[in-house]
Coordinates of C-alpha atoms and ligand atoms in Angstrom, one line a residue:
X186 CA -112.3 -22.8 253.3
X187 CA -111.3 -19.9 255.5
X188 CA -113.8 -17.0 256.6
X189 CA -112.6 -14.5 254.1
X190 CA -113.1 -16.8 251.3
X191 CA -116.4 -18.0 252.5
X192 CA -117.4 -14.5 252.5
X193 CA -116.4 -13.8 249.0
X194 CA -118.0 -16.9 247.9
X195 CA -121.3 -16.0 249.7
X196 CA -121.3 -12.6 248.3
X197 CA -120.5 -13.8 244.8
X198 CA -123.3 -16.3 245.0
X199 CA -125.7 -13.7 246.2
X200 CA -124.8 -11.3 243.6
X201 CA -125.0 -13.9 240.9
X202 CA -128.3 -15.1 242.1
X203 CA -129.8 -11.6 242.5
X204 CA -128.5 -10.8 238.9
X205 CA -129.7 -14.0 237.5
X206 CA -133.2 -13.7 238.6
X207 CA -134.0 -10.1 239.7
X208 CA -137.8 -10.0 241.0
X209 CA -140.2 -8.1 239.1
X210 CA -140.1 -5.5 241.9
X211 CA -136.3 -5.2 241.6
X212 CA -136.6 -4.8 237.8
X213 CA -139.2 -2.2 238.2
X214 CA -137.2 0.0 240.6
X215 CA -134.1 -0.4 238.5
X216 CA -136.1 0.8 235.4
X217 CA -137.5 3.7 237.4
X218 CA -134.3 4.9 238.6
X219 CA -132.7 4.5 235.1
X220 CA -135.4 6.6 233.6
X221 CA -135.0 9.3 236.2
X222 CA -131.2 9.5 235.4
X223 CA -132.1 9.4 231.7
X224 CA -134.4 12.4 232.2
X225 CA -131.8 14.2 234.1
X226 CA -129.3 13.7 231.3
X227 CA -131.8 15.0 228.7
X228 CA -132.5 18.0 230.9
X229 CA -128.8 18.6 231.2
X230 CA -128.4 18.6 227.3
X231 CA -131.5 20.8 227.0
X232 CA -133.7 18.0 225.2
X233 CA -137.2 17.8 225.9
X234 CA -138.3 14.9 223.6
X235 CA -136.7 11.9 221.7
X236 CA -138.0 9.9 218.6
X237 CA -138.8 6.5 219.7
X238 CA -137.0 3.6 218.3
X239 CA -138.7 0.8 216.5
X240 CA -139.7 -2.4 218.1
X241 CA -137.6 -5.5 218.3
X242 CA -140.5 -7.7 218.0
X243 CA -141.1 -8.5 214.3
X244 CA -144.8 -8.8 214.8
X245 CA -145.2 -5.4 216.3
X246 CA -146.9 -2.6 214.2
X247 CA -143.7 -0.5 214.9
X248 CA -141.4 -3.5 214.0
X249 CA -137.7 -2.3 213.1
X250 CA -137.1 -2.4 209.3
X251 CA -135.8 -5.8 207.9
X252 CA -136.4 -5.0 204.2
X253 CA -133.1 -4.5 202.7
X254 CA -134.8 -2.1 199.9
X255 CA -135.7 0.1 202.7
X256 CA -132.4 0.4 204.4
X257 CA -132.1 3.8 202.7
X258 CA -128.5 3.9 201.6
X259 CA -127.1 7.0 203.4
X260 CA -124.9 9.4 201.3
X261 CA -123.0 11.1 204.2
X262 CA -120.9 8.2 205.5
X263 CA -117.9 9.8 207.1
X264 CA -114.6 8.7 205.3
X265 CA -112.1 7.3 207.8
X266 CA -109.4 8.6 205.5
X267 CA -110.4 12.2 205.5
X268 CA -109.4 14.7 208.3
X269 CA -112.0 16.8 209.9
X270 CA -110.7 19.7 207.7
X271 CA -111.5 17.9 204.5
X272 CA -107.8 17.0 203.6
X273 CA -107.1 13.3 202.5
X274 CA -105.1 10.9 204.7
X275 CA -102.3 9.6 202.5
X276 CA -99.7 7.9 204.7
X277 CA -99.5 5.7 207.7
X278 CA -98.1 8.6 209.6
X279 CA -101.1 10.8 208.6
X280 CA -103.3 8.0 209.9
X281 CA -101.8 8.2 213.3
X282 CA -103.0 11.9 213.3
X283 CA -106.5 11.1 211.9
X284 CA -106.7 8.3 214.7
X285 CA -106.5 11.0 217.3
X286 CA -109.2 12.9 215.7
X287 CA -111.4 9.8 215.6
X288 CA -110.7 8.9 219.2
X289 CA -111.7 12.4 220.1
X290 CA -115.0 12.3 218.3
X291 CA -115.9 8.8 219.5
X292 CA -115.0 9.8 222.9
X293 CA -116.9 13.3 223.0
X294 CA -120.1 12.2 221.0
X295 CA -120.4 8.5 221.6
X296 CA -118.7 6.2 224.2
X297 CA -117.6 9.1 226.4
X298 CA -114.2 10.2 227.8
X299 CA -112.2 8.3 230.3
X300 CA -111.7 10.3 233.5
X301 CA -108.3 11.8 233.8
X302 CA -107.5 10.0 236.7
X303 CA -108.9 6.6 237.8
X304 CA -107.8 4.8 241.1
X305 CA -105.5 2.1 240.8
X306 CA -106.3 -1.7 240.9
X307 CA -104.5 -4.1 243.0
X308 CA -105.0 -7.8 241.8
X309 CA -105.6 -10.6 244.4
X310 CA -105.4 -14.3 243.6
X311 CA -108.4 -15.4 245.7
X312 CA -108.1 -19.1 245.0
X313 CA -106.2 -21.4 242.7
X314 CA -107.0 -24.9 241.8
X315 CA -105.6 -27.5 239.3
X316 CA -108.5 -29.4 237.6
X317 CA -109.6 -30.5 234.3
X318 CA -111.9 -29.3 231.6
X319 CA -112.9 -32.0 229.5
X320 CA -109.6 -34.1 228.9
X321 CA -107.4 -31.0 229.5
X322 CA -105.5 -30.5 232.9
X323 CA -105.8 -26.7 233.7
X324 CA -105.0 -24.3 236.5
X325 CA -107.8 -22.0 237.4
X326 CA -107.4 -18.7 239.3
X327 CA -110.1 -16.8 240.7
X328 CA -109.0 -13.0 240.9
X329 CA -110.4 -10.0 242.3
X330 CA -109.1 -6.5 241.1
X331 CA -109.6 -4.2 244.2
X332 CA -110.1 -0.7 243.2
X333 CA -108.4 1.9 245.6
X334 CA -111.5 3.8 246.9
X335 CA -110.0 6.0 249.4
X336 CA -111.1 9.0 247.6
X337 CA -114.7 8.0 248.1
X338 CA -115.1 5.0 250.5
X339 CA -118.8 4.9 250.2
X340 CA -118.5 3.0 246.9
X341 CA -116.4 -0.3 246.9
X342 CA -115.4 -1.7 243.5
X343 CA -113.9 -5.3 242.9
X344 CA -113.3 -6.6 239.3
X345 CA -114.0 -10.4 239.1
X346 CA -111.9 -12.3 236.7
X347 CA -111.1 -16.1 236.3
X348 CA -108.1 -17.2 234.3
X349 CA -107.8 -20.6 233.2
X350 CA -104.6 -21.8 231.6
X351 CA -103.3 -25.4 230.5
X352 CA -101.5 -27.0 233.3
X353 CA -97.6 -26.7 233.0
X354 CA -97.6 -25.2 229.6
X355 CA -94.2 -25.6 227.6
X356 CA -94.3 -21.9 227.0
X357 CA -96.3 -18.8 227.7
X358 CA -99.9 -19.3 226.1
X359 CA -102.2 -17.3 223.8
X360 CA -105.4 -16.3 225.5
X361 CA -109.0 -15.3 224.8
X362 CA -110.2 -12.7 227.4
X363 CA -114.1 -12.8 227.5
X364 CA -116.6 -10.4 228.6
X365 CA -118.5 -12.9 230.5
X366 CA -122.3 -13.1 231.4
X367 CA -122.9 -14.1 234.9
X368 CA -126.1 -15.8 234.0
X369 CA -127.0 -18.2 231.2
X370 CA -127.6 -16.0 228.3
X371 CA -128.1 -18.5 225.5
X372 CA -131.0 -20.3 226.9
X373 CA -132.6 -20.5 223.3
X374 CA -129.4 -21.1 221.6
X375 CA -127.8 -24.4 223.0
X376 CA -124.1 -24.5 222.3
X377 CA -123.1 -26.6 219.2
X378 CA -122.5 -30.2 219.9
X379 CA -118.9 -31.3 220.4
X380 CA -116.1 -29.4 222.5
X381 CA -116.8 -26.1 224.1
X382 CA -115.2 -23.1 223.0
X383 CA -112.9 -23.5 225.9
X384 CA -112.0 -26.9 225.2
X385 CA -111.4 -26.0 221.5
X386 CA -108.8 -23.2 222.8
X387 CA -107.2 -25.9 225.3
X388 CA -106.8 -28.3 222.6
X389 CA -104.6 -25.9 220.8
X390 CA -102.7 -25.1 224.1
X391 CA -104.5 -21.8 224.6
X392 CA -105.9 -20.5 227.7
X393 CA -109.0 -18.3 228.4
X394 CA -110.1 -15.7 230.9
X395 CA -113.6 -14.6 231.8
X396 CA -114.0 -11.0 233.0
X397 CA -117.5 -10.2 234.7
X398 CA -118.4 -6.6 233.5
X399 CA -121.3 -6.2 236.0
X400 CA -119.0 -6.8 238.9
X401 CA -117.5 -3.3 238.3
X402 CA -120.1 -1.5 236.4
X403 CA -123.7 -2.3 236.4
X404 CA -125.6 -2.8 233.0
X405 CA -128.1 0.0 233.6
X406 CA -128.5 3.7 234.0
X407 CA -129.5 3.2 237.7
X408 CA -126.0 2.0 238.5
X409 CA -124.2 5.0 236.9
X410 CA -123.7 6.5 240.4
X411 CA -122.0 3.5 241.6
X412 CA -119.3 1.1 240.2
X413 CA -116.3 2.5 238.7
X414 CA -118.0 5.3 237.1
X415 CA -119.8 6.3 240.4
X416 CA -116.5 5.8 242.3
X417 CA -114.7 8.4 240.0
X418 CA -117.7 10.8 240.2
X419 CA -117.9 10.5 243.9
X420 CA -121.6 9.3 243.5
X421 CA -122.6 12.3 241.3
X422 CA -124.3 12.6 238.0
X423 CA -122.4 12.2 234.8
X424 CA -121.4 15.2 232.7
X425 CA -122.4 15.3 229.0
X426 CA -119.1 13.8 227.7
X427 CA -118.5 11.4 230.7
X428 CA -117.8 7.7 229.9
X429 CA -120.7 5.3 229.6
X430 CA -120.8 1.7 230.7
X431 CA -119.1 0.3 227.4
X432 CA -115.9 2.3 228.1
X433 CA -116.0 1.5 231.6
X434 CA -116.2 -2.3 230.8
X435 CA -113.4 -1.8 228.3
X436 CA -111.3 -0.1 231.1
X437 CA -111.8 -3.2 233.4
X438 CA -110.5 -5.4 230.3
X439 CA -107.3 -3.1 230.3
X440 CA -107.0 -3.6 233.9
X441 CA -107.1 -7.5 233.4
X442 CA -104.6 -7.0 230.8
X443 CA -102.3 -5.4 233.3
X444 CA -102.8 -8.5 235.5
X445 CA -102.1 -10.7 232.4
X446 CA -98.8 -8.8 231.7
X447 CA -97.5 -9.8 235.1
X448 CA -98.5 -13.6 234.6
X449 CA -95.6 -15.7 233.1
X450 CA -97.9 -18.3 231.9
X451 CA -99.6 -15.9 229.5
X452 CA -98.2 -14.4 226.4
X453 CA -99.5 -10.9 226.8
X454 CA -98.8 -10.0 223.3
X455 CA -101.2 -12.6 222.1
X456 CA -104.3 -11.8 223.9
X457 CA -107.7 -11.8 222.1
X458 CA -110.6 -9.6 223.6
X459 CA -114.0 -11.3 222.8
X460 CA -117.7 -10.7 223.7
X461 CA -121.2 -11.2 222.4
X462 CA -123.9 -8.6 221.9
X463 CA -123.6 -5.7 224.4
X464 CA -120.2 -7.4 225.3
X465 CA -119.4 -7.7 221.5
X466 CA -119.8 -3.8 221.6
X467 CA -117.7 -3.8 224.7
X468 CA -115.1 -5.9 222.8
X469 CA -114.7 -3.5 219.9
X470 CA -114.5 -0.6 222.1
X471 CA -111.7 -2.2 224.0
X472 CA -110.0 -3.4 220.9
X473 CA -110.0 0.1 219.4
X474 CA -108.9 2.0 222.5
X475 CA -106.5 -0.6 224.0
X476 CA -103.6 -1.3 221.7
X477 CA -102.4 -4.2 223.8
X478 CA -105.2 -6.4 222.6
X479 CA -103.7 -8.3 219.6
X480 CA -107.0 -9.3 218.1
X481 CA -110.8 -9.0 218.5
X482 CA -113.5 -11.5 218.2
X483 CA -116.5 -9.4 218.0
X484 CA -119.8 -11.3 218.3
X485 CA -123.2 -10.1 217.3
X486 CA -122.5 -6.5 218.4
X487 CA -125.1 -4.8 216.3
X488 CA -126.0 -1.1 216.8
X489 CA -123.3 0.6 219.0
X490 CA -120.8 -2.0 218.0
X491 CA -119.9 -3.0 214.5
X492 CA -123.1 -2.2 212.5
X493 CA -123.3 1.1 210.5
X494 CA -125.7 3.3 212.6
X495 CA -126.8 5.3 209.5
X496 CA -128.5 2.0 208.2
X497 CA -132.2 1.9 208.8
X498 CA -132.3 -1.8 209.5
X499 CA -132.7 -3.6 212.8
X500 CA -131.8 -1.8 215.8
X501 CA -131.5 1.9 215.5
X502 CA -129.8 5.0 217.5
X503 CA -133.3 5.8 218.9
X504 CA -133.2 2.3 220.7
X505 CA -129.6 3.0 222.0
X506 CA -130.5 6.4 223.3
X507 CA -133.6 5.4 225.2
X508 CA -133.7 4.8 229.0
X509 CA -132.8 1.1 228.6
X510 CA -129.6 1.5 226.8
X511 CA -128.3 5.0 227.0
X512 CA -126.0 4.1 230.0
X513 CA -123.7 2.2 227.6
X514 CA -122.8 5.7 226.0
X515 CA -121.7 9.3 226.9
X516 CA -124.8 11.4 227.5
X517 CA -124.0 13.3 224.5
X518 CA -125.0 10.4 222.3
X519 CA -128.7 10.8 223.5
X520 CA -128.9 14.0 221.1
X521 CA -128.8 12.0 218.1
X522 CA -132.3 10.6 218.7
X523 CA -133.5 14.1 219.0
X524 CA -133.1 16.9 218.0
X525 CA -130.2 15.5 215.8
X526 CA -130.4 12.4 213.7
X527 CA -127.9 9.5 213.0
X528 CA -126.8 11.1 209.8
X529 CA -125.5 14.0 212.0
X530 CA -123.1 11.7 213.8
X531 CA -119.6 12.7 213.1
X532 CA -118.3 9.2 213.0
X533 CA -119.9 5.8 212.2
X534 CA -118.9 2.2 213.2
X535 CA -116.6 1.4 210.3
X536 CA -114.4 4.0 211.9
X537 CA -114.3 2.2 215.3
X538 CA -113.3 -0.9 213.3
X539 CA -110.6 1.2 211.6
X540 CA -109.2 2.2 214.9
X541 CA -108.3 -1.5 215.5
X542 CA -106.1 -1.4 212.5
X543 CA -103.8 -3.1 211.5
X544 CA -104.6 -5.6 214.2
X545 CA -106.9 -8.5 212.9
X546 CA -110.7 -8.4 213.8
X547 CA -113.2 -11.2 213.3
X548 CA -116.7 -9.9 212.9
X549 CA -119.1 -12.7 214.0
X550 CA -123.0 -12.9 213.5
X551 CA -125.8 -15.6 213.7
X552 CA -128.4 -16.3 210.9
X553 CA -130.9 -13.8 210.2
X554 CA -133.7 -16.5 210.4
X555 CA -132.4 -17.7 213.8
X556 CA -130.9 -14.7 215.5
X557 CA -133.2 -12.3 213.7
X558 CA -132.6 -9.0 211.8
X559 CA -132.2 -6.7 215.0
X560 CA -128.3 -7.2 215.0
X561 CA -128.1 -6.3 211.2
X562 CA -125.6 -8.7 209.9
X563 CA -125.2 -6.9 206.8
X564 CA -124.7 -3.6 208.4
X565 CA -121.7 -4.9 210.3
X566 CA -120.2 -6.5 207.1
X567 CA -120.7 -3.0 205.3
X568 CA -118.7 -1.5 208.2
X569 CA -116.1 -3.9 207.5
X570 CA -115.8 -2.9 204.1
X571 CA -115.7 0.7 204.8
X572 CA -113.0 0.1 207.4
X573 CA -110.8 -1.9 204.8
X574 CA -109.1 1.1 203.2
X575 CA -107.5 2.0 206.4
X576 CA -106.1 -1.6 206.7
X577 CA -104.9 -1.2 203.2
X578 CA -103.1 2.1 203.9
X579 CA -101.3 0.3 206.7
X580 CA -100.1 -2.5 204.2
X581 CA -102.8 -5.1 205.4
X582 CA -105.9 -6.5 203.6
X583 CA -109.1 -5.5 205.3
X584 CA -112.1 -7.7 204.2
X585 CA -111.3 -10.1 201.3
X586 CA -114.7 -9.2 199.6
X587 CA -116.9 -6.4 199.1
X588 CA -119.9 -8.7 198.2
X589 CA -122.2 -9.6 201.2
X590 CA -121.5 -13.4 201.3
X591 CA -124.2 -16.0 201.8
X592 CA -124.6 -17.3 205.2
X593 CA -121.9 -19.7 206.4
X594 CA -119.3 -18.3 204.1
X595 CA -116.1 -17.7 206.0
X596 CA -114.2 -14.8 204.8
X597 CA -110.9 -15.4 206.6
X598 CA -108.3 -14.2 204.1
X599 CA -108.0 -10.5 205.1
X600 CA -107.3 -8.9 208.2
X601 CA -110.8 -8.2 208.9
X602 CA -112.7 -11.6 208.9
X603 CA -116.5 -12.1 208.7
X604 CA -118.7 -15.0 209.0
X605 CA -122.5 -15.4 209.5
X606 CA -123.1 -18.8 211.2
X607 CA -126.3 -20.9 211.0
X608 CA -127.1 -20.4 214.7
X609 CA -128.6 -17.8 216.9
X610 CA -127.5 -15.2 219.2
X611 CA -124.1 -16.7 220.0
X612 CA -120.5 -16.9 218.9
X613 CA -120.7 -20.9 219.1
X614 CA -120.6 -22.1 215.5
X615 CA -118.0 -19.5 214.6
X616 CA -115.3 -20.6 217.2
X617 CA -113.6 -23.1 214.8
X618 CA -113.3 -20.5 212.0
X619 CA -112.0 -17.8 214.5
X620 CA -109.3 -20.2 215.7
X621 CA -108.3 -20.9 212.2
X622 CA -108.1 -17.3 211.5
X623 CA -106.2 -16.5 214.7
X624 CA -103.6 -19.2 214.0
X625 CA -102.5 -17.4 210.9
X626 CA -101.1 -14.7 213.1
X627 CA -100.3 -16.7 216.4
X628 CA -98.4 -19.6 215.0
X629 CA -95.0 -19.4 216.3
Ligands
LIG105 C1 -130.7 -6.0 223.1 C2 -130.0 -4.7 222.6 C3 -128.7 -4.9 221.8 C4 -127.8 -5.7 222.6 C5 -128.5 -6.9 223.0 C6 -127.7 -7.9 223.9 O1 -131.2 -6.7 222.0 O2 -131.0 -3.9 221.8 O3 -128.2 -3.8 221.4 O4 -126.8 -6.1 221.8 O5 -129.7 -6.7 223.8 O6 -126.9 -7.4 224.6 O7 -128.2 -9.0 224.2

């Protein structure tokens, strides 16, 4: 290994290790710095207090609601097919205009705006190796996307991406691009027995790529003055409608897509964006804003992802707006935990799904008894139901049923698919169903 490679290897190892096991002291100081930035954002918005969110611990006295009869059916869900001025969207051409309104609302109030100019990324293949995954010969490329930081050299940003494709494929391959965790996330949810999801894809002749979101934007408020957000801001604080971490992660996925478009072994018109949990939220944001993604596999995304925010069930806006999670969003979003309420939101999750139309989206979630109620499986299903009229307007199908199905019922016939699997906080058991769904579109 040459010196440069060894250096990169060492840095990667160190950053992985420190991310995998931050000491209590490191965690405390990150939390403190995040709380400080959160306070500054509240001050900037003129907010003095926020409503606290419920607890994710079902045993806690203030546990999040898990009783469907108390999920308080909201009466003011915005209609994706009604313009801001109250007129109806009746044609596909009108929907193109309505889309712009929705992008504007989501950007301003929730996920934040992308800066007008973001420095360019140059991709470098750091290493390439032919090897096997299970029985499948593959080529693995480790890549770094170097962000041009001449405008602010104090901050250096490199995007980590690993691309695995079948060795010598007969033609350009379909690909799943995953927002990947750089530490074992499913400690309590072992993968299902049998081939891994990667091997299931390889068996079909597909490839996969793993993008490490935290390599270019940290998953905390403390990191907002660094990473790609900090680089563009030259280390300054965010403004009220500046992008949050989810959009920054989605930006990285778009840059990965730029690279994939230059790679002959990948069919860039057939790239699926996928993620779990906070990365499920990022996958949905990426899918909505980036038209080059052909399909989305949105794993347990919950609040801030595919779940209707107006539902009083599981995680709430008040949790998202608190100092541990507000960084995922524009500072403006904090307002909806005080003085405003979730009912004041000009948009809701069904409209983010609708922005993916007519492209297929698979909404995945685990069992409510194993994964828990925090994610709100039904809230994501309902969002799919309310997004369906947009798919229908565009000549597609949306969800095949409006009835919340029993666990392990695969709704695969529409262009929005849904399945609640038997496992926990993972996409694991849903991979075979997703592949079946995707093949309907990708079979040549
Ligand atoms: C927390 C958070 C969720 C998030 C999840 C995760 O539970 O409240 O919104 O999706 O972490 O990313 O694992």
